[in-house]
């Protein structure tokens, strides 16, 4: 009889071991499920899928300089690991890469951000700039790309000759630093091929992504008002955000979440005096460089030159923590000692054959450099600049933008 029960117990154990383990719920997930609130944390980047992929709705260029007035850089023709590594190899000398992208936010763009950040890290390229011009795209792809941006320390530029509309706005939430001269527009997300026949059905379709979107905005320090606009502004129109709104919504300047993490780290490494001087510089930069001068809107190159001229007043870059000084992404030479060491060759876990991309234009839209004026210290309040200077912040977009095909869609 005893042998009989032992055999039954062994069979039960074998059966349990043969089953596939079910999904486990972490304590953080359990808590989120109970109170239906988002968990505030940086989202770890998932393992990168290196399957062949093409940029189907945009073009990309790589440059190892922050001076975009000289052109867009070399066209990026392939997203395969080895091809990306070859494209970025020269940027080891400057410690900086500038990725210029013109097109829609799609799954292939998200792959571009994941892969370029990974390869830049493997090569020791610590400063990364996303120089973007996008009319929008897929919300879910923007969230995926934003998570890659947030985990790989990107500065985001929207130049005066560029724009960032609809789903592109979500990318701004994730950047460590956002330098904006072009128009930023937002509207309601929609699934163009929806099968919904009622408001209730349409709401149910969007509810799944809504929770993910709220969580994404909160963990990146952006305001819930961005979500509100993405659910209320009619899709056929475009709401252009003012400079004040961009700041209030956490979409411009230094990222508040990343800044908090940096303050803890920099206090230990560089001291409180460094932090105080950095804070003083940022206040001066916001007052003098991120504003219009003599009523004339500045572009990104002017804001950069203004900041570089201004920071010397605050002792930047100094010998101590030079690579952490404000606007260090523009100081390639400072970063050279950090990348001079040999970086071992690495390959992705599952290398795939090289995929070729359709040729992109050889250069971007080059424009002549303009003189930069640093505003003198005075009590006069500078005139705000930006996409909505001199116009009602709540105004709808121009007739051309309103008539454009809605592209802030959820993929089917």
Coordinates of C-alpha atoms in Angstrom, one line a residue:
X1 CA 0.0 0.0 0.0
X2 CA 2.8 2.4 0.9
X3 CA 4.5 1.7 -2.5
X4 CA 1.2 2.4 -4.2
X5 CA 1.0 5.9 -2.6
X6 CA 4.7 6.6 -3.4
X7 CA 4.1 5.8 -7.1
X8 CA 1.0 8.2 -7.1
X9 CA 3.1 11.0 -5.6
X10 CA 5.9 10.5 -8.1
X11 CA 3.4 10.7 -11.0
X12 CA 1.9 13.9 -9.6
X13 CA 5.3 15.5 -9.3
X14 CA 6.3 14.4 -12.8
X15 CA 3.1 15.9 -14.2
X16 CA 3.7 19.2 -12.4
X17 CA 7.2 19.5 -13.7
X18 CA 6.1 18.8 -17.3
X19 CA 3.7 21.7 -17.3
X20 CA 4.8 25.0 -18.8
X21 CA 5.1 27.6 -16.1
X22 CA 2.4 30.2 -16.2
X23 CA 2.9 34.0 -16.2
X24 CA 4.1 35.3 -12.9
X25 CA 2.9 38.6 -11.5
X26 CA 5.6 40.7 -9.8
X27 CA 4.7 42.7 -6.7
X28 CA 4.9 45.9 -8.7
X29 CA 2.5 44.5 -11.3
X30 CA 0.2 43.2 -8.6
X31 CA 0.0 46.5 -7.0
X32 CA -0.7 48.3 -10.3
X33 CA -3.5 45.8 -11.0
X34 CA -5.1 46.4 -7.6
X35 CA -5.2 50.2 -7.7
X36 CA -5.3 50.6 -11.5
X37 CA -2.6 53.2 -11.3
X38 CA 0.6 53.4 -13.4
X39 CA 3.9 52.3 -11.8
X40 CA 6.4 55.2 -12.0
X41 CA 9.7 53.7 -13.1
X42 CA 12.1 53.6 -16.1
X43 CA 11.1 50.7 -18.3
X44 CA 14.0 48.3 -18.9
X45 CA 14.7 47.8 -22.6
X46 CA 13.7 44.4 -23.9
X47 CA 16.2 42.2 -25.8
X48 CA 16.6 43.6 -29.2
X49 CA 15.2 41.7 -32.2
X50 CA 17.8 41.8 -35.0
X51 CA 15.5 40.3 -37.6
X52 CA 15.8 42.1 -41.0
X53 CA 13.9 45.3 -41.2
X54 CA 13.8 48.3 -43.5
X55 CA 12.9 52.0 -42.9
X56 CA 9.6 51.9 -44.8
X57 CA 8.3 55.4 -44.1
X58 CA 11.3 57.6 -43.6
X59 CA 15.0 58.3 -44.3
X60 CA 17.9 58.4 -41.8
X61 CA 21.4 59.9 -41.8
X62 CA 24.4 59.6 -39.4
X63 CA 26.8 62.4 -38.6
X64 CA 29.5 62.6 -36.0
X65 CA 29.2 66.4 -35.6
X66 CA 26.5 68.5 -34.0
X67 CA 26.9 71.1 -36.7
X68 CA 23.9 70.4 -38.9
X69 CA 24.4 73.5 -41.0
X70 CA 27.0 71.6 -42.9
X71 CA 24.5 68.9 -44.0
X72 CA 22.6 65.9 -42.8
X73 CA 25.5 63.4 -42.8
X74 CA 25.9 59.9 -44.5
X75 CA 22.7 58.1 -45.4
X76 CA 21.9 55.1 -43.3
X77 CA 21.1 52.3 -45.7
X78 CA 20.9 49.2 -43.4
X79 CA 19.7 48.5 -39.9
X80 CA 21.8 45.2 -39.6
X81 CA 24.2 45.2 -36.6
X82 CA 27.5 45.0 -38.6
X83 CA 26.3 47.7 -41.1
X84 CA 25.2 50.0 -38.2
X85 CA 28.6 49.4 -36.5
X86 CA 30.4 50.5 -39.7
X87 CA 28.2 53.5 -40.1
X88 CA 28.9 54.7 -36.5
X89 CA 32.6 53.7 -36.4
X90 CA 33.9 57.2 -37.2
X91 CA 31.9 58.7 -34.3
X92 CA 34.2 57.0 -31.8
X93 CA 36.7 59.8 -32.5
X94 CA 34.2 62.5 -31.4
X95 CA 32.2 60.5 -28.8
X96 CA 29.1 61.9 -30.5
X97 CA 26.5 60.7 -33.0
X98 CA 23.7 62.7 -34.5
X99 CA 20.9 60.7 -36.1
X100 CA 18.8 62.7 -38.5
X101 CA 15.4 61.2 -39.2
X102 CA 12.7 62.5 -41.6
X103 CA 9.6 60.4 -41.8
X104 CA 6.8 58.7 -39.9
X105 CA 7.0 57.0 -36.5
X106 CA 6.6 53.4 -37.3
X107 CA 7.8 50.0 -36.0
X108 CA 10.9 50.3 -38.2
X109 CA 11.7 53.7 -36.6
X110 CA 11.4 52.1 -33.2
X111 CA 13.8 49.4 -34.4
X112 CA 16.2 52.2 -35.6
X113 CA 16.2 53.8 -32.1
X114 CA 16.7 50.5 -30.3
X115 CA 19.5 49.3 -32.6
X116 CA 21.4 52.6 -33.0
X117 CA 21.4 53.1 -29.2
X118 CA 22.8 49.6 -28.7
X119 CA 25.5 49.9 -31.3
X120 CA 26.5 53.4 -30.0
X121 CA 26.8 51.9 -26.5
X122 CA 29.0 49.0 -27.8
X123 CA 31.3 51.5 -29.5
X124 CA 31.5 53.7 -26.5
X125 CA 29.8 56.7 -28.1
X126 CA 28.3 58.4 -25.1
X127 CA 26.5 61.4 -26.6
X128 CA 23.5 60.8 -28.9
X129 CA 21.4 63.4 -30.7
X130 CA 18.1 62.6 -32.4
X131 CA 17.6 65.3 -35.0
X132 CA 14.0 64.6 -36.0
X133 CA 11.4 65.9 -38.5
X134 CA 8.2 63.8 -38.3
X135 CA 4.5 64.3 -39.0
X136 CA 3.6 61.5 -36.6
X137 CA 2.7 57.9 -36.9
X138 CA 1.8 55.0 -34.7
X139 CA 1.3 55.6 -31.0
X140 CA 2.4 52.2 -29.9
X141 CA 5.6 52.5 -32.1
X142 CA 6.3 55.9 -30.5
X143 CA 6.0 54.4 -27.0
X144 CA 8.4 51.6 -28.0
X145 CA 10.9 54.1 -29.5
X146 CA 10.5 56.4 -26.5
X147 CA 11.5 53.6 -24.1
X148 CA 14.7 53.0 -26.2
X149 CA 15.4 56.8 -26.2
X150 CA 14.9 57.0 -22.4
X151 CA 17.2 54.1 -21.7
X152 CA 20.0 55.2 -24.1
X153 CA 20.5 58.9 -23.1
X154 CA 19.3 60.8 -26.2
X155 CA 19.1 64.6 -26.7
X156 CA 16.3 65.5 -29.1
X157 CA 16.3 68.4 -31.5
X158 CA 13.4 69.8 -33.5
X159 CA 15.0 72.4 -35.8
X160 CA 13.3 75.4 -37.3
X161 CA 13.0 73.7 -40.6
X162 CA 11.5 70.6 -39.0
X163 CA 8.3 69.7 -37.1
X164 CA 7.1 67.1 -34.6
X165 CA 3.4 66.3 -34.7
X166 CA 1.0 63.9 -33.2
X167 CA 2.7 60.6 -32.2
X168 CA 6.1 62.3 -32.5
X169 CA 5.3 64.4 -29.4
X170 CA 5.6 61.2 -27.3
X171 CA 9.3 60.9 -28.3
X172 CA 9.9 64.3 -26.7
X173 CA 8.7 63.0 -23.4
X174 CA 11.5 60.5 -23.3
X175 CA 14.5 62.6 -24.3
X176 CA 17.1 63.6 -21.6
X177 CA 17.2 67.1 -23.2
X178 CA 14.8 68.6 -25.7
X179 CA 15.9 71.6 -27.8
X180 CA 12.9 72.8 -29.8
X181 CA 12.7 75.5 -32.5
X182 CA 10.1 74.0 -34.9
X183 CA 6.3 73.5 -34.3
X184 CA 5.0 70.8 -32.0
X185 CA 1.5 69.7 -32.7
X186 CA -0.9 67.2 -31.2
X187 CA -4.3 65.7 -31.9
X188 CA -6.5 62.8 -31.1
X189 CA -5.3 59.2 -31.8
X190 CA -7.5 57.1 -34.0
X191 CA -7.5 53.7 -35.7
X192 CA -8.3 54.4 -39.3
X193 CA -9.3 50.8 -40.1
X194 CA -11.5 50.5 -37.0
X195 CA -14.5 48.2 -37.2
X196 CA -16.3 50.3 -34.5
X197 CA -19.9 51.3 -35.2
X198 CA -20.5 53.2 -31.9
X199 CA -18.7 55.5 -29.5
X200 CA -18.7 52.7 -26.9
X201 CA -16.9 50.3 -29.3
X202 CA -14.4 53.0 -30.4
X203 CA -13.7 53.8 -26.7
X204 CA -13.1 50.1 -26.0
X205 CA -10.6 49.8 -28.9
X206 CA -8.6 52.7 -27.5
X207 CA -8.8 51.8 -23.8
X208 CA -6.0 49.2 -24.0
X209 CA -3.4 51.6 -25.4
X210 CA -4.7 54.5 -23.1
X211 CA -3.5 52.8 -20.0
X212 CA -0.1 52.1 -21.5
X213 CA 0.1 55.7 -22.7
X214 CA -0.6 57.1 -19.3
X215 CA 2.0 54.9 -17.7
X216 CA 4.5 55.9 -20.4
X217 CA 3.9 59.7 -19.8
X218 CA 4.2 59.4 -16.0
X219 CA 7.4 57.4 -16.0
X220 CA 9.0 59.9 -18.3
X221 CA 7.9 62.9 -16.2
X222 CA 5.4 64.3 -18.8
X223 CA 2.0 65.7 -17.8
X224 CA -1.3 63.9 -18.1
X225 CA -2.5 66.9 -20.2
X226 CA -0.7 65.4 -23.1
X227 CA -3.0 62.4 -22.8
X228 CA -6.0 64.7 -22.5
X229 CA -5.1 66.4 -25.8
X230 CA -4.5 63.1 -27.5
X231 CA -8.1 62.1 -26.6
X232 CA -9.9 65.5 -27.2
X233 CA -8.4 67.5 -30.1
X234 CA -10.2 66.3 -33.3
X235 CA -8.0 64.2 -35.5
X236 CA -8.7 66.4 -38.6
X237 CA -7.1 69.4 -36.8
X238 CA -3.8 70.0 -35.1
X239 CA -3.2 71.9 -31.8
X240 CA 0.1 73.7 -31.9
X241 CA 1.7 73.9 -28.4
X242 CA 3.1 77.1 -27.1
X243 CA 6.6 77.4 -25.5
X244 CA 4.9 77.7 -22.1
X245 CA 2.8 74.6 -22.7
X246 CA 5.8 72.6 -23.8
X247 CA 7.5 73.5 -20.6
X248 CA 4.4 72.9 -18.4
X249 CA 3.8 69.5 -20.0
X250 CA 7.3 68.3 -19.5
X251 CA 8.2 68.2 -23.3
X252 CA 11.1 70.7 -23.5
X253 CA 14.4 71.4 -21.8
X254 CA 15.9 68.9 -19.4
X255 CA 13.8 65.9 -18.5
X256 CA 12.7 66.2 -14.9
X257 CA 12.9 62.4 -14.2
X258 CA 16.3 62.1 -15.7
X259 CA 17.4 65.2 -13.9
X260 CA 16.5 63.8 -10.6
X261 CA 18.5 60.6 -11.3
X262 CA 21.4 62.7 -12.5
X263 CA 21.4 65.0 -9.4
X264 CA 21.8 62.0 -7.1
X265 CA 24.7 60.7 -9.2
X266 CA 26.4 64.0 -9.8
X267 CA 26.2 65.1 -6.1
X268 CA 28.4 62.1 -5.3
X269 CA 30.7 62.4 -8.2
X270 CA 31.0 66.2 -8.9
X271 CA 29.9 67.9 -5.6
X272 CA 27.1 70.3 -4.7
X273 CA 28.9 73.3 -6.1
X274 CA 28.8 71.7 -9.6
X275 CA 25.0 71.1 -9.2
X276 CA 24.4 74.7 -8.1
X277 CA 26.4 76.1 -11.1
X278 CA 24.6 73.8 -13.5
X279 CA 21.2 74.9 -12.1
X280 CA 22.2 78.6 -12.4
X281 CA 23.4 78.0 -16.0
X282 CA 20.0 76.3 -17.0
X283 CA 18.1 79.3 -15.6
X284 CA 20.2 81.7 -17.6
X285 CA 19.9 79.5 -20.7
X286 CA 16.1 79.5 -20.5
X287 CA 16.1 83.3 -20.1
X288 CA 18.6 84.2 -22.8
X289 CA 19.0 81.3 -25.3
X290 CA 15.6 79.6 -25.4
X291 CA 13.9 82.8 -26.2
X292 CA 13.6 85.2 -29.2
X293 CA 16.3 87.9 -29.6
X294 CA 15.0 91.3 -30.8
X295 CA 11.7 89.6 -31.7
X296 CA 13.5 87.1 -34.0
X297 CA 13.0 83.3 -33.4
X298 CA 16.2 81.4 -32.9
X299 CA 16.9 78.0 -34.5
X300 CA 18.7 75.1 -32.8
X301 CA 22.1 76.1 -34.0
X302 CA 21.6 79.6 -32.6
X303 CA 20.4 78.2 -29.3
X304 CA 23.4 75.9 -29.1
X305 CA 25.9 78.7 -29.9
X306 CA 24.2 80.9 -27.4
X307 CA 24.5 78.3 -24.7
X308 CA 28.1 77.5 -25.5
X309 CA 29.0 81.2 -25.1
X310 CA 26.9 81.6 -22.0
X311 CA 28.2 78.6 -20.0
X312 CA 31.7 80.0 -19.7
X313 CA 30.3 82.5 -17.2
X314 CA 29.5 79.6 -14.9
X315 CA 32.8 77.8 -15.2
X316 CA 31.8 75.2 -17.8
X317 CA 33.4 73.0 -19.0
X318 CA 35.9 72.7 -16.2
X319 CA 38.5 70.1 -15.5
X320 CA 36.3 68.4 -13.0
X321 CA 33.3 66.4 -14.6
X322 CA 33.8 68.0 -18.0
X323 CA 31.8 65.3 -19.6
X324 CA 28.9 66.1 -17.3
X325 CA 28.9 69.8 -18.0
X326 CA 25.9 71.4 -19.6
X327 CA 25.7 70.9 -23.4
X328 CA 28.6 68.4 -23.2
X329 CA 27.1 66.6 -26.2
X330 CA 28.6 69.5 -28.3
X331 CA 32.1 68.9 -26.9
X332 CA 33.3 65.9 -28.8
X333 CA 37.0 66.5 -27.9
X334 CA 36.2 66.4 -24.1
X335 CA 34.8 62.9 -24.5
X336 CA 37.8 61.4 -26.4
X337 CA 39.6 60.1 -23.3
X338 CA 36.5 58.1 -22.4
X339 CA 36.4 56.3 -25.7
X340 CA 40.1 56.0 -26.5
X341 CA 40.3 52.6 -25.0
X342 CA 39.8 49.6 -27.2
X343 CA 36.2 48.6 -27.4
X344 CA 35.9 44.8 -28.1
X345 CA 34.1 43.7 -31.1
X346 CA 30.6 42.5 -30.2
X347 CA 27.9 40.9 -32.3
X348 CA 24.1 40.6 -31.6
X349 CA 22.9 37.4 -30.0
X350 CA 21.3 36.2 -33.3
X351 CA 23.1 37.8 -36.2
X352 CA 21.1 38.0 -39.4
X353 CA 22.1 38.6 -43.0
X354 CA 22.5 42.3 -43.9
X355 CA 19.4 43.9 -45.2
X356 CA 19.8 46.7 -47.7
X357 CA 17.8 50.0 -47.4
X358 CA 16.6 52.0 -50.3
X359 CA 19.1 54.8 -51.0
X360 CA 18.4 58.0 -49.2
X361 CA 19.5 61.5 -50.2
X362 CA 23.2 62.1 -49.7
X363 CA 22.7 65.1 -47.5
X364 CA 20.0 66.8 -45.5
X365 CA 18.8 70.4 -45.9
X366 CA 21.9 72.4 -45.4
X367 CA 21.5 76.1 -44.5
X368 CA 23.9 78.9 -43.9
X369 CA 25.0 79.5 -40.3
X370 CA 23.6 82.6 -38.7
X371 CA 25.1 85.0 -36.3
X372 CA 24.1 84.4 -32.7
X373 CA 23.5 87.1 -30.2
X374 CA 23.7 86.3 -26.5
X375 CA 21.2 88.5 -24.7
X376 CA 22.8 90.8 -22.2
X377 CA 21.9 90.6 -18.5
X378 CA 19.0 93.0 -18.0
X379 CA 15.6 93.3 -16.3
X380 CA 13.8 93.3 -19.6
X381 CA 11.7 90.2 -20.1
X382 CA 12.7 88.5 -23.4
X383 CA 9.9 87.9 -25.9
X384 CA 8.9 84.3 -26.0
X385 CA 9.7 82.4 -29.2
X386 CA 8.4 79.2 -30.6
X387 CA 5.8 77.7 -32.8
X388 CA 2.9 79.8 -31.4
X389 CA 4.7 83.1 -30.7
X390 CA 2.2 85.9 -31.4
X391 CA -0.7 83.6 -31.8
X392 CA -3.4 82.0 -29.6
X393 CA -1.9 78.8 -28.0
X394 CA -5.3 77.2 -28.4
X395 CA -5.6 78.0 -32.1
X396 CA -5.9 75.1 -34.6
X397 CA -3.1 74.4 -37.0
X398 CA -2.7 76.0 -40.4
X399 CA -5.0 75.0 -43.2
X400 CA -2.4 72.8 -44.7
X401 CA -1.8 70.8 -41.5
X402 CA -5.6 70.5 -40.9
X403 CA -6.1 69.1 -44.4
X404 CA -3.3 66.6 -44.1
X405 CA -4.1 62.9 -43.9
X406 CA -4.4 61.8 -40.2
X407 CA -1.4 59.8 -39.4
X408 CA -1.4 59.5 -35.6
X409 CA -3.0 56.0 -35.9
X410 CA -2.9 52.8 -33.9
X411 CA -1.6 49.9 -36.0
X412 CA -4.1 47.2 -36.9

